[in-house]
Short mmCIF file of C-alpha atoms in Angstrom, two decimals:
data_model
loop_
_atom_site.label_atom_id
_atom_site.label_comp_id
_atom_site.label_asym_id
_atom_site.label_seq_id
_atom_site.Cartn_x
_atom_site.Cartn_y
_atom_site.Cartn_z
CA MET A 1 -32.47 -72.43 4.55
CA GLU A 2 -34.33 -69.55 2.70
CA VAL A 3 -36.37 -70.64 -0.12
CA CYS A 4 -36.58 -68.06 -2.94
CA TYR A 5 -38.64 -68.21 -6.01
CA GLN A 6 -40.53 -65.81 -8.56
CA LEU A 7 -44.16 -65.80 -8.86
CA PRO A 8 -45.62 -65.38 -12.31
CA VAL A 9 -46.81 -61.88 -13.35
CA LEU A 10 -50.35 -61.13 -14.17
CA PRO A 11 -51.16 -58.89 -17.26
CA LEU A 12 -52.52 -56.21 -15.15
CA ASP A 13 -53.89 -52.87 -16.68
CA ARG A 14 -51.62 -50.39 -14.68
CA PRO A 15 -48.01 -50.72 -13.52
CA VAL A 16 -47.21 -52.75 -10.55
CA PRO A 17 -46.77 -50.42 -7.39
CA LYS A 18 -43.35 -49.96 -6.17
CA HIS A 19 -43.99 -51.53 -2.81
CA VAL A 20 -44.70 -54.92 -4.39
CA LEU A 21 -41.58 -55.25 -6.70
CA SER A 22 -39.48 -56.45 -3.82
CA ARG A 23 -39.94 -60.10 -3.25
CA ARG A 24 -38.77 -62.65 -0.69
CA GLY A 25 -40.31 -66.20 -1.01
CA ALA A 26 -43.86 -65.75 -2.17
CA ILE A 27 -44.67 -62.51 -0.29
CA SER A 28 -44.71 -59.16 -1.77
CA PHE A 29 -43.42 -56.42 0.65
CA SER A 30 -41.73 -53.15 0.90
CA SER A 31 -37.93 -53.28 1.53
CA SER A 32 -38.44 -50.56 4.08
CA SER A 33 -40.56 -52.86 6.30
CA SER A 34 -40.03 -56.31 7.98
CA LEU A 35 -42.13 -59.18 6.70
CA PHE A 36 -44.41 -59.39 9.91
CA GLY A 37 -43.67 -55.95 11.50
CA ALA A 38 -46.04 -52.95 11.31
CA PRO A 39 -46.20 -51.21 7.85
CA ASP A 40 -44.43 -47.81 7.17
CA PRO A 41 -47.10 -45.33 7.55
CA ARG A 42 -45.71 -43.30 4.78
CA GLN A 43 -46.78 -46.07 2.39
CA LEU A 44 -50.12 -45.89 0.78
CA SER A 45 -50.46 -49.70 1.05
CA GLN A 46 -52.16 -51.51 3.91
CA ARG A 47 -50.99 -54.74 5.26
CA ARG A 48 -53.10 -57.77 5.96
CA GLY A 49 -51.87 -61.38 6.33
CA ALA A 50 -48.20 -60.51 5.34
CA ILE A 51 -49.45 -59.10 2.16
CA SER A 52 -48.97 -55.73 0.84
CA TYR A 53 -51.87 -54.27 -1.31
CA ASP A 54 -53.52 -51.01 -1.80
CA SER A 55 -57.19 -50.37 -2.38
CA SER A 56 -56.98 -50.67 -6.33
CA ASP A 57 -58.24 -53.84 -7.96
CA GLN A 58 -55.05 -54.64 -9.55
CA THR A 59 -53.04 -55.33 -6.31
CA ALA A 60 -55.87 -57.47 -4.80
CA LEU A 61 -55.22 -59.87 -7.62
CA TYR A 62 -51.79 -60.75 -5.85
CA ILE A 63 -53.67 -61.88 -2.88
CA ARG A 64 -55.22 -64.62 -5.06
CA MET A 65 -51.85 -65.63 -6.42
CA LEU A 66 -50.44 -65.89 -2.97
CA GLY A 67 -53.17 -68.46 -1.96
CA ASP A 68 -51.74 -70.75 0.80
CA VAL A 69 -48.85 -68.57 1.77
CA ARG A 70 -51.11 -65.65 3.05
CA VAL A 71 -50.21 -67.10 6.57
CA ARG A 72 -46.55 -67.62 7.52
CA SER A 73 -47.00 -69.36 10.96
CA GLN A 74 -47.31 -73.04 11.07
CA VAL A 75 -49.33 -72.86 14.19
CA GLY A 76 -51.75 -70.69 12.51
CA PHE A 77 -50.95 -67.19 14.08
CA GLU A 78 -48.90 -64.50 12.77
CA PRO A 79 -45.93 -63.55 15.09
CA GLU A 80 -45.75 -59.95 16.08
CA ARG A 81 -49.01 -59.24 14.77
CA ARG A 82 -50.25 -55.96 16.26
CA SER A 83 -54.22 -56.15 16.58
CA SER A 84 -57.08 -56.35 18.81
CA HIS A 85 -57.79 -60.01 18.38
CA PRO A 86 -55.39 -63.06 18.63
CA TYR A 87 -57.43 -65.12 16.06
CA LEU A 88 -56.62 -62.89 13.14
CA ARG A 89 -54.24 -64.92 11.32
CA ILE A 90 -55.58 -68.47 11.48
CA ASP A 91 -54.92 -70.44 8.26
CA PHE A 92 -58.35 -71.59 7.22
CA ARG A 93 -56.75 -74.34 5.00
CA THR A 94 -55.29 -76.30 8.00
CA LEU A 95 -57.69 -75.10 10.61
CA HIS A 96 -60.14 -78.06 10.53
CA THR A 97 -57.30 -80.53 10.47
CA ARG A 98 -55.69 -78.98 13.62
CA LEU A 99 -59.08 -79.17 15.22
CA GLY A 100 -59.40 -82.86 14.26
CA TYR A 101 -62.19 -82.61 11.61
CA GLY A 102 -60.19 -83.71 8.61
CA SER A 103 -57.61 -86.25 7.82
CA SER A 104 -54.74 -85.44 9.93
CA SER A 105 -51.94 -87.87 9.04
CA ASP A 106 -48.51 -86.85 9.34
CA GLY A 107 -47.75 -87.56 5.58
CA SER A 108 -50.65 -85.40 4.28
CA GLY A 109 -49.70 -82.41 6.52
CA THR A 110 -45.82 -82.71 5.29
CA GLU A 111 -47.26 -82.78 1.74
CA ARG A 112 -49.18 -79.59 2.14
CA ARG A 113 -46.29 -77.78 3.75
CA VAL A 114 -44.18 -78.94 0.85
CA HIS A 115 -46.81 -77.59 -1.67
CA ARG A 116 -46.62 -74.29 0.05
CA LEU A 117 -42.91 -74.18 -0.57
CA LEU A 118 -43.17 -74.96 -4.30
CA SER A 119 -43.47 -71.99 -6.65
CA PHE A 120 -46.68 -71.52 -8.45
CA GLN A 121 -45.05 -72.64 -11.85
CA ARG A 122 -43.41 -75.64 -10.36
CA TYR A 123 -46.65 -76.66 -8.53
CA LEU A 124 -48.47 -76.37 -12.06
CA HIS A 125 -45.77 -78.48 -13.78
CA SER A 126 -45.76 -81.15 -11.05
CA SER A 127 -49.76 -81.41 -11.43
CA ARG A 128 -50.81 -84.65 -12.96
CA LEU A 129 -53.56 -83.14 -14.65
CA LEU A 130 -51.22 -80.39 -16.62
CA ARG A 131 -48.53 -82.90 -17.60
CA GLY A 132 -48.20 -83.78 -21.48
CA ILE A 133 -51.10 -81.99 -22.49
CA SER A 134 -51.21 -81.67 -26.26
CA GLN A 135 -53.22 -79.45 -28.58
CA GLN A 136 -55.64 -82.35 -29.24
CA ILE A 137 -56.62 -82.54 -25.62
CA PRO A 138 -59.25 -85.39 -24.71
CA LEU A 139 -62.51 -84.31 -23.39
CA HIS A 140 -62.13 -86.23 -20.28
CA ILE A 141 -58.92 -87.23 -18.31
CA LEU A 142 -60.23 -90.06 -16.28
CA ASP A 143 -59.26 -93.61 -15.17
CA GLU A 144 -59.92 -96.02 -17.95
CA ASP A 145 -62.06 -98.17 -15.85
CA TYR A 146 -64.72 -95.38 -14.92
CA ASN A 147 -64.49 -93.57 -18.41
CA GLY A 148 -67.39 -95.11 -19.79
CA GLN A 149 -69.55 -94.48 -16.72
CA ALA A 150 -68.68 -91.05 -16.45
CA GLN A 151 -69.62 -90.62 -20.00
CA CYS A 152 -72.91 -92.28 -19.61
CA MET A 153 -73.61 -89.74 -16.82
CA LEU A 154 -72.60 -86.83 -19.02
CA GLU A 155 -75.13 -87.90 -21.56
CA LYS A 156 -77.75 -87.25 -18.83
CA VAL A 157 -76.22 -84.00 -17.46
CA GLY A 158 -79.42 -82.25 -17.95
CA ASN A 159 -81.50 -84.42 -15.60
CA TRP A 160 -82.45 -82.91 -12.22
CA ASN A 161 -81.51 -86.03 -10.25
CA PHE A 162 -77.99 -85.98 -11.62
CA ASP A 163 -75.78 -87.40 -8.79
CA ILE A 164 -72.74 -85.25 -8.56
CA PHE A 165 -71.29 -87.28 -5.62
CA LEU A 166 -71.20 -90.38 -7.84
CA PHE A 167 -69.90 -88.44 -10.91
CA ASP A 168 -67.08 -86.95 -8.53
CA ARG A 169 -66.17 -90.33 -7.67
CA LEU A 170 -66.13 -91.62 -11.36
CA THR A 171 -63.85 -88.62 -12.31
CA ASN A 172 -61.51 -89.25 -9.43
CA GLY A 173 -62.28 -86.08 -7.88
CA ASN A 174 -62.18 -83.91 -10.99
CA SER A 175 -65.97 -83.31 -11.34
CA LEU A 176 -65.66 -79.57 -11.77
CA VAL A 177 -63.12 -79.70 -14.47
CA THR A 178 -64.81 -82.52 -16.42
CA LEU A 179 -68.37 -81.25 -16.15
CA THR A 180 -67.55 -77.60 -16.92
CA PHE A 181 -65.37 -78.55 -19.87
CA HIS A 182 -68.06 -80.88 -21.29
CA LEU A 183 -70.80 -78.00 -21.03
CA LEU A 184 -68.60 -75.51 -22.67
CA ASN A 185 -67.98 -77.91 -25.50
CA LYS A 186 -71.60 -79.01 -25.81
CA TYR A 187 -72.77 -75.63 -26.32
CA GLY A 188 -69.88 -75.02 -28.95
CA LEU A 189 -68.59 -72.13 -27.02
CA VAL A 190 -64.95 -73.46 -27.26
CA GLU A 191 -64.99 -73.04 -30.92
CA LEU A 192 -67.32 -69.98 -31.08
CA PHE A 193 -64.99 -67.90 -28.92
CA GLN A 194 -61.83 -69.40 -30.20
CA LEU A 195 -60.69 -70.44 -26.87
CA ASP A 196 -57.31 -72.16 -26.64
CA MET A 197 -57.92 -75.69 -25.23
CA VAL A 198 -54.73 -75.70 -23.24
CA LYS A 199 -55.31 -72.53 -21.63
CA LEU A 200 -58.98 -73.56 -21.01
CA TRP A 201 -57.98 -76.65 -19.34
CA ARG A 202 -55.43 -75.21 -17.32
CA PHE A 203 -57.93 -72.48 -16.08
CA LEU A 204 -60.50 -75.06 -15.16
CA VAL A 205 -57.86 -77.08 -13.19
CA MET A 206 -56.53 -73.99 -11.34
CA VAL A 207 -60.21 -73.11 -10.61
CA GLN A 208 -60.80 -76.64 -9.08
CA GLU A 209 -57.59 -76.51 -7.18
CA ASP A 210 -58.52 -73.24 -5.70
CA TYR A 211 -61.40 -74.68 -3.82
CA HIS A 212 -60.60 -75.69 -0.26
CA ASN A 213 -61.64 -79.53 -0.22
CA ASP A 214 -61.37 -79.47 3.51
CA ASN A 215 -64.54 -77.53 3.74
CA PRO A 216 -67.47 -79.96 3.98
CA TYR A 217 -69.69 -77.96 1.87
CA HIS A 218 -68.09 -75.10 0.09
CA ASN A 219 -65.75 -77.19 -2.18
CA ALA A 220 -65.13 -77.99 -5.90
CA VAL A 221 -68.15 -80.61 -5.61
CA HIS A 222 -70.59 -77.80 -4.58
CA ALA A 223 -69.22 -75.71 -7.50
CA ALA A 224 -69.84 -78.62 -9.88
CA ASP A 225 -73.33 -79.31 -8.56
CA VAL A 226 -74.09 -75.50 -8.93
CA THR A 227 -72.74 -75.54 -12.46
CA GLN A 228 -74.99 -78.66 -13.30
CA ALA A 229 -78.15 -76.96 -11.81
CA MET A 230 -77.11 -73.70 -13.79
CA TYR A 231 -77.11 -75.87 -16.90
CA CYS A 232 -80.55 -77.25 -16.09
CA PHE A 233 -82.00 -73.60 -15.93
CA LEU A 234 -80.14 -72.54 -18.99
CA GLN A 235 -82.13 -75.39 -20.75
CA GLU A 236 -85.42 -74.01 -19.64
CA PRO A 237 -87.62 -73.02 -22.46
CA MET A 238 -87.83 -69.32 -21.26
CA LEU A 239 -84.13 -69.01 -21.24
CA ALA A 240 -83.08 -71.28 -24.03
CA LYS A 241 -84.79 -69.46 -26.63
CA SER A 242 -83.49 -65.97 -25.48
CA LEU A 243 -80.10 -66.28 -24.21
CA THR A 244 -77.08 -65.46 -26.29
CA SER A 245 -73.83 -67.66 -26.43
CA TYR A 246 -72.05 -64.85 -24.53
CA ASP A 247 -74.87 -65.17 -21.77
CA ILE A 248 -74.34 -68.83 -21.47
CA LEU A 249 -70.52 -68.66 -21.33
CA LEU A 250 -70.82 -66.06 -18.70
CA GLY A 251 -73.44 -68.11 -16.71
CA LEU A 252 -71.44 -71.30 -16.69
CA LEU A 253 -68.07 -69.70 -15.59
CA ALA A 254 -69.88 -67.77 -12.85
CA ALA A 255 -71.41 -70.94 -11.66
CA ALA A 256 -67.92 -72.66 -11.72
CA THR A 257 -66.34 -69.80 -10.08
CA HIS A 258 -69.00 -68.39 -7.59
CA ASP A 259 -67.43 -69.87 -4.35
CA LEU A 260 -63.77 -69.77 -5.44
CA GLY A 261 -61.44 -69.95 -2.53
CA HIS A 262 -64.13 -70.08 0.17
CA PRO A 263 -62.45 -70.35 3.68
CA GLY A 264 -65.32 -72.23 5.19
CA VAL A 265 -66.60 -69.42 7.50
CA ASN A 266 -69.16 -66.74 6.72
CA GLN A 267 -68.80 -63.04 6.29
CA PRO A 268 -69.65 -62.03 10.02
CA PHE A 269 -66.84 -64.38 11.16
CA LEU A 270 -64.29 -62.72 8.83
CA ILE A 271 -65.57 -59.18 10.02
CA LYS A 272 -65.46 -59.89 13.72
CA THR A 273 -61.92 -61.39 13.61
CA ASP A 274 -60.65 -58.39 11.46
CA HIS A 275 -59.65 -60.76 8.58
CA TYR A 276 -57.68 -59.08 5.85
CA LEU A 277 -60.23 -59.87 3.31
CA ALA A 278 -63.00 -58.15 5.41
CA THR A 279 -60.65 -54.94 5.43
CA LEU A 280 -59.86 -55.19 1.71
CA TYR A 281 -63.37 -55.25 0.77
CA ARG A 282 -64.72 -52.94 3.54
CA ASN A 283 -67.02 -55.44 5.09
CA THR A 284 -69.27 -55.40 1.88
CA SER A 285 -69.91 -58.82 0.24
CA VAL A 286 -66.52 -59.77 1.41
CA LEU A 287 -66.73 -63.45 0.37
CA GLU A 288 -68.30 -62.76 -2.93
CA ASN A 289 -65.90 -60.04 -3.86
CA HIS A 290 -63.06 -62.58 -2.94
CA HIS A 291 -64.47 -65.20 -5.31
CA TRP A 292 -64.87 -62.64 -7.96
CA LYS A 293 -61.30 -61.31 -7.74
CA SER A 294 -60.04 -64.92 -7.51
CA ALA A 295 -61.77 -65.85 -10.72
CA VAL A 296 -60.48 -62.78 -12.50
CA GLY A 297 -56.95 -63.39 -11.23
CA LEU A 298 -57.07 -66.80 -12.94
CA LEU A 299 -58.52 -65.57 -16.07
CA ARG A 300 -55.77 -63.13 -16.33
CA GLU A 301 -53.11 -65.53 -15.30
CA THR A 302 -54.15 -68.06 -17.90
CA ARG A 303 -54.79 -65.36 -20.40
CA LEU A 304 -57.75 -67.29 -21.43
CA PHE A 305 -59.34 -64.31 -23.15
CA SER A 306 -56.11 -62.41 -24.11
CA HIS A 307 -57.17 -62.90 -27.82
CA LEU A 308 -60.15 -60.78 -27.24
CA PRO A 309 -60.30 -56.84 -27.40
CA ALA A 310 -59.29 -55.61 -24.03
CA GLU A 311 -62.58 -53.89 -23.75
CA ASP A 312 -64.56 -57.00 -24.29
CA SER A 313 -62.45 -58.87 -21.80
CA LEU A 314 -62.79 -56.29 -19.10
CA ASN A 315 -66.64 -56.16 -19.68
CA MET A 316 -66.83 -59.88 -19.27
CA GLU A 317 -64.87 -59.56 -15.96
CA ARG A 318 -67.28 -56.84 -14.63
CA GLU A 319 -70.30 -58.99 -15.75
CA LEU A 320 -68.93 -62.02 -14.18
CA GLY A 321 -68.40 -60.06 -10.86
CA SER A 322 -72.12 -58.88 -11.16
CA LEU A 323 -73.18 -62.49 -11.26
CA ILE A 324 -71.10 -63.74 -8.47
CA LEU A 325 -72.00 -60.75 -6.24
CA ALA A 326 -75.62 -61.60 -6.69
CA THR A 327 -75.15 -64.86 -4.65
CA ASP A 328 -74.66 -62.58 -1.52
CA ILE A 329 -77.39 -64.14 0.72
CA SER A 330 -77.44 -60.84 2.74
CA ARG A 331 -78.95 -59.24 -0.52
CA GLN A 332 -81.52 -61.85 -1.00
CA ASN A 333 -84.58 -59.68 -0.30
CA ASP A 334 -83.34 -57.04 -2.75
CA TYR A 335 -82.99 -59.15 -5.52
CA LEU A 336 -86.25 -61.17 -4.90
CA SER A 337 -88.34 -57.88 -4.39
CA ARG A 338 -86.97 -56.64 -7.91
CA PHE A 339 -87.75 -60.01 -9.54
CA ARG A 340 -91.30 -60.11 -7.97
CA MET A 341 -91.81 -56.44 -9.20
CA HIS A 342 -90.93 -57.44 -12.69
CA LEU A 343 -93.07 -60.54 -12.64
CA ASP A 344 -96.08 -58.52 -11.19
CA LYS A 345 -95.71 -55.79 -13.90
CA GLU A 346 -94.99 -58.51 -16.48
CA ASN A 347 -92.17 -56.16 -17.95
CA LEU A 348 -89.31 -58.60 -18.05
CA CYS A 349 -88.05 -58.42 -21.76
CA LEU A 350 -85.33 -60.93 -22.50
CA SER A 351 -84.40 -59.34 -25.82
CA ASN A 352 -82.88 -56.44 -23.50
CA ALA A 353 -79.38 -57.43 -22.39
CA SER A 354 -79.81 -55.98 -18.96
CA HIS A 355 -83.09 -57.89 -18.37
CA ARG A 356 -81.28 -61.16 -19.61
CA HIS A 357 -78.57 -60.43 -17.11
CA PHE A 358 -80.85 -60.10 -14.17
CA VAL A 359 -82.40 -63.47 -15.07
CA LEU A 360 -79.06 -64.90 -15.21
CA GLN A 361 -78.37 -63.55 -11.60
CA MET A 362 -81.69 -64.99 -10.39
CA ALA A 363 -80.73 -68.52 -12.12
CA LEU A 364 -77.35 -68.39 -10.33
CA LYS A 365 -78.89 -67.48 -7.02
CA CYS A 366 -81.41 -70.50 -7.49
CA ALA A 367 -78.62 -72.83 -8.58
CA ASP A 368 -76.49 -71.86 -5.44
CA ILE A 369 -79.22 -72.82 -2.96
CA CYS A 370 -81.03 -75.53 -4.92
CA ASN A 371 -79.99 -78.42 -2.55
CA PRO A 372 -83.23 -78.50 -0.68
CA CYS A 373 -85.05 -78.93 -4.18
CA ARG A 374 -82.97 -82.15 -5.11
CA PRO A 375 -84.21 -85.69 -4.39
CA TRP A 376 -83.92 -86.66 -0.67
CA GLU A 377 -80.98 -88.94 -1.23
CA LEU A 378 -78.85 -85.95 -2.65
CA SER A 379 -80.42 -83.24 -0.58
CA LYS A 380 -79.88 -84.89 2.73
CA GLN A 381 -76.18 -85.23 1.89
CA TRP A 382 -75.93 -81.59 1.14
CA SER A 383 -77.67 -80.60 4.32
CA GLU A 384 -75.57 -82.59 6.29
CA ARG A 385 -72.44 -81.02 4.84
CA VAL A 386 -73.47 -77.40 4.99
CA THR A 387 -74.67 -77.98 8.78
CA GLU A 388 -71.33 -79.70 9.60
CA GLU A 389 -69.50 -76.54 8.05
CA PHE A 390 -71.73 -74.34 10.30
CA PHE A 391 -70.83 -76.45 13.36
CA GLN A 392 -67.18 -76.37 12.70
CA GLN A 393 -67.29 -72.60 12.57
CA GLY A 394 -69.15 -72.66 15.90
CA ASP A 395 -66.45 -74.93 17.30
CA ILE A 396 -63.78 -72.46 16.27
CA GLU A 397 -65.68 -69.59 17.89
CA LYS A 398 -66.03 -71.52 21.12
CA LYS A 399 -62.24 -72.43 21.13
CA HIS A 400 -61.29 -68.76 20.81
CA LYS A 401 -63.70 -67.49 23.13
CA LEU A 402 -65.83 -65.76 20.45
CA GLU A 403 -69.72 -65.15 20.38
CA VAL A 404 -71.03 -68.34 18.57
CA SER A 405 -72.69 -67.23 15.24
CA PRO A 406 -76.40 -68.15 14.68
CA LEU A 407 -76.93 -71.69 13.46
CA CYS A 408 -73.40 -72.58 14.43
CA ASP A 409 -73.82 -74.14 17.85
CA ARG A 410 -74.02 -77.99 17.43
CA GLU A 411 -75.33 -78.20 20.92
CA ALA A 412 -78.25 -75.90 20.27
CA ASN A 413 -79.22 -76.69 16.79
CA THR A 414 -80.06 -79.82 14.73
CA ILE A 415 -79.79 -80.33 10.87
CA GLY A 416 -83.52 -80.73 10.80
CA ASN A 417 -84.36 -77.29 12.29
CA ILE A 418 -81.85 -75.50 10.37
CA GLN A 419 -82.90 -76.99 7.20
CA ILE A 420 -86.52 -76.32 7.77
CA GLY A 421 -85.97 -72.69 8.68
CA PHE A 422 -83.89 -72.33 5.59
CA MET A 423 -86.33 -73.85 3.34
CA SER A 424 -89.43 -71.75 4.75
CA TYR A 425 -87.63 -68.26 4.82
CA VAL A 426 -85.10 -68.50 2.03
CA VAL A 427 -85.61 -71.26 -0.51
CA GLU A 428 -89.37 -71.35 -0.75
CA PRO A 429 -89.97 -67.69 -1.40
CA LEU A 430 -87.02 -67.79 -4.21
CA PHE A 431 -88.34 -70.68 -6.03
CA ALA A 432 -91.81 -69.85 -5.78
CA GLU A 433 -91.15 -66.72 -7.80
CA TRP A 434 -88.91 -68.69 -10.16
CA ALA A 435 -91.78 -70.89 -10.91
CA ARG A 436 -93.94 -67.84 -11.67
CA PHE A 437 -91.18 -66.81 -14.26
CA SER A 438 -90.58 -70.40 -15.75
CA ASP A 439 -93.57 -72.38 -15.14
CA SER A 440 -92.00 -75.61 -16.52
CA ARG A 441 -91.96 -79.31 -15.38
CA LEU A 442 -88.65 -78.66 -13.72
CA SER A 443 -90.01 -75.85 -11.77
CA GLN A 444 -92.76 -78.12 -10.45
CA THR A 445 -90.53 -80.98 -9.80
CA MET A 446 -88.07 -78.70 -7.71
CA LEU A 447 -91.12 -77.42 -5.64
CA GLY A 448 -92.36 -81.06 -5.12
CA HIS A 449 -88.90 -82.31 -3.91
CA MET A 450 -88.69 -79.27 -1.58
CA GLY A 451 -92.16 -80.10 0.00
CA LEU A 452 -91.16 -83.82 0.33
CA ASN A 453 -87.79 -82.87 2.00
CA LYS A 454 -89.31 -80.40 4.26
CA ALA A 455 -91.75 -83.08 5.41
CA SER A 456 -88.84 -85.45 5.77
CA TRP A 457 -86.98 -83.19 8.10
CA GLY A 458 -89.92 -82.54 10.00
CA GLY A 459 -90.59 -86.21 10.57
CA LEU A 460 -86.91 -86.76 11.51
CA GLN A 461 -87.51 -83.98 14.12
CA GLN A 462 -90.51 -85.55 15.48
CA GLU A 463 -88.78 -88.98 15.80
CA GLN A 464 -85.83 -87.11 17.75
CA THR A 465 -88.29 -85.42 20.03
CA ALA A 466 -89.99 -88.58 20.73
CA VAL A 467 -86.89 -90.42 21.57
CA SER A 468 -85.74 -87.71 23.68
CA GLU A 469 -89.14 -87.78 25.70
CA GLU A 470 -88.85 -91.53 26.12
CA ALA A 471 -85.23 -91.18 27.50
CA GLY A 472 -86.34 -88.27 29.87
CA PRO A 473 -88.39 -90.47 32.48
CA SER A 474 -85.79 -93.10 32.54
CA ALA A 475 -82.91 -90.53 33.37
CA THR A 476 -85.24 -88.97 36.05
CA ASP A 477 -85.93 -92.38 37.60
CA ALA A 478 -82.15 -93.05 37.60
CA GLU A 479 -81.38 -90.01 39.38
CA ASN A 480 -83.99 -90.53 41.86
CA ALA A 481 -82.63 -93.95 42.72
CA VAL A 482 -79.08 -92.54 43.17
CA ALA A 483 -80.50 -90.01 45.54
CA GLY A 484 -82.61 -92.76 47.57
CA GLY A 485 -79.50 -94.76 48.19
CA SER A 486 -79.78 -97.22 45.40
CA SER A 487 -76.51 -98.88 43.98
CA SER A 488 -75.03 -96.67 41.44
CA LYS A 489 -73.24 -99.59 39.77
CA GLU A 490 -76.39 -100.53 38.07
CA ILE A 491 -76.50 -97.22 36.26
CA PRO A 492 -74.05 -96.69 33.32
CA GLN A 493 -71.71 -93.94 34.07
CA GLY A 494 -72.43 -92.39 30.76
CA SER A 495 -75.91 -92.16 31.54
CA LEU A 496 -75.16 -90.05 34.65
CA GLU A 497 -72.86 -87.76 32.68
CA SER A 498 -75.44 -87.07 30.07
#
C-alpha cells in the first residue's frame, strides 16, 4: 500500500523549483526520473539520499524537512545506488541500534518506522507536548511530582555546577525545551520581541525532537548543557554590561541549535563516504552548515519571526549561521589567533556590533567544549559519552572496511588519553585566552576544574598501566607453563585468548 501525504510548505524567498513540485510520499523528485534511479542530466539539480535539490539555500531547507525519510531502505542502503562506495546510504538514526549499541526492542523499532510514515503535521499533532496548548502556556510542562524540584534547579541555572543530567530526568527528557524557554523568559525576550508563545514553544519542541537521542553525546542534553553554559558566559560582567537584547537572543538560540540534526559521526567520515551533506556543502564545515540550515528551516516553518521585517529576519538567520559555523573545530586556530591578537592589542570594543558578535562566537565555542571545565562528576560523564560516540564511529568504519578515523579505535585508545590530549591541545589554549578576556571568578573556577580533571584522568591512566603491568608477568608465566607441558585446565580459557 502506498502512503501519500503532503509536507508543509516553508515560506521561502524564491519560488519553489519545478523539479520539487512533484511529490510522492515525503520525497521531492522530478516526474521524469525514478525515485532511486540516476537523475536526469538535463536537470540542474543534484541527487543525494533520494532528495532532489540544487545549490541554492532554499532547496536545502527541504532536506531538513525530510528528516528521517532521507533514506528509503530499511536495511540502511539505497537500492540501485550508483556510487563509488556501498556505505553511502546508511541511516544514521537506526545505525547504532542495528549494531547493537542502542535499545533494540522490536516495539521501539516498529514505532520508529511508523513515525516515518506519518506526515510531519500528523506527527506534530500526535506529540504530547503540542496537544492542547493554549495562549496562556505554562512555563514548564512537567510531571507534577518533579515540577518543584525542576523549578528549584532553574532558580540556580547560573551555577557552574548545574547538573544537566539530573535536570533532564526531572523534566522527563525535556531539558532543552524547558531550559531555553525559561532563559528567554528570564531575560524578557519573549515580551520584548513580541514572540508568539505557541510558535516559540512549537519551535523549541521541534528543535529538541530533531536532535538524535541515539547519539551518546551529540543529543538534546548536550544542547541543553551548552545553552546553560552560554547563559553563564552571558552573565559575566564583561558581557552583561555590553550585550544587547538582540545579542542575547541570538546567543541563546545559537546554543540551543548549534548541533541540530547531528548524525553522530564527524565531517571526515561524511566526506570519505560521499554523504549527500558533504556534497551539498562542498566538504566545507559540513556539519555546521547542516545545523545552521536545519535551524533556519525550523524558524521559517514555525514562522517564529514572521512578524518582524523581512530584512531583520534574514539578518538574524545570517548571524545565527555565523555563530554556529564558529563551532567548527577545524577552524579553532583561526578564531583563537584572532582572539589572541585582539587581546594583545587591547582593541576589543564591545560597543562595536561586530566585536560583540565575535565575542559571542568565542563564548559559544567555549560553551561547546566546556565539559572538561565542569566538576569531575559531570565532566567524567561527558567524557565517557563523547568517547563512546567516537568508538561507535570506529566500529562502523571497521565493519565497512574503512580506514578508522583518529581517536575512534576503541582497541588503540582510552578515554583518559583522549581527554588529556583534548584538554592540552584544544581546551586549555581556548580557556586561557577567555580568562584573559574575562578575568572573573567563573574563569578561574573553570581553569581549576580543568586542572583537577586532567590530573584525575592522568591518575586513572597510571592505575590502568599498573594493572596491565601486574597482569603481564602472570600471563607470561601461564604461557610458559603451557609450553612446558603443564596442565592447561588450571588456566582459564579466557586468559589464554586475551
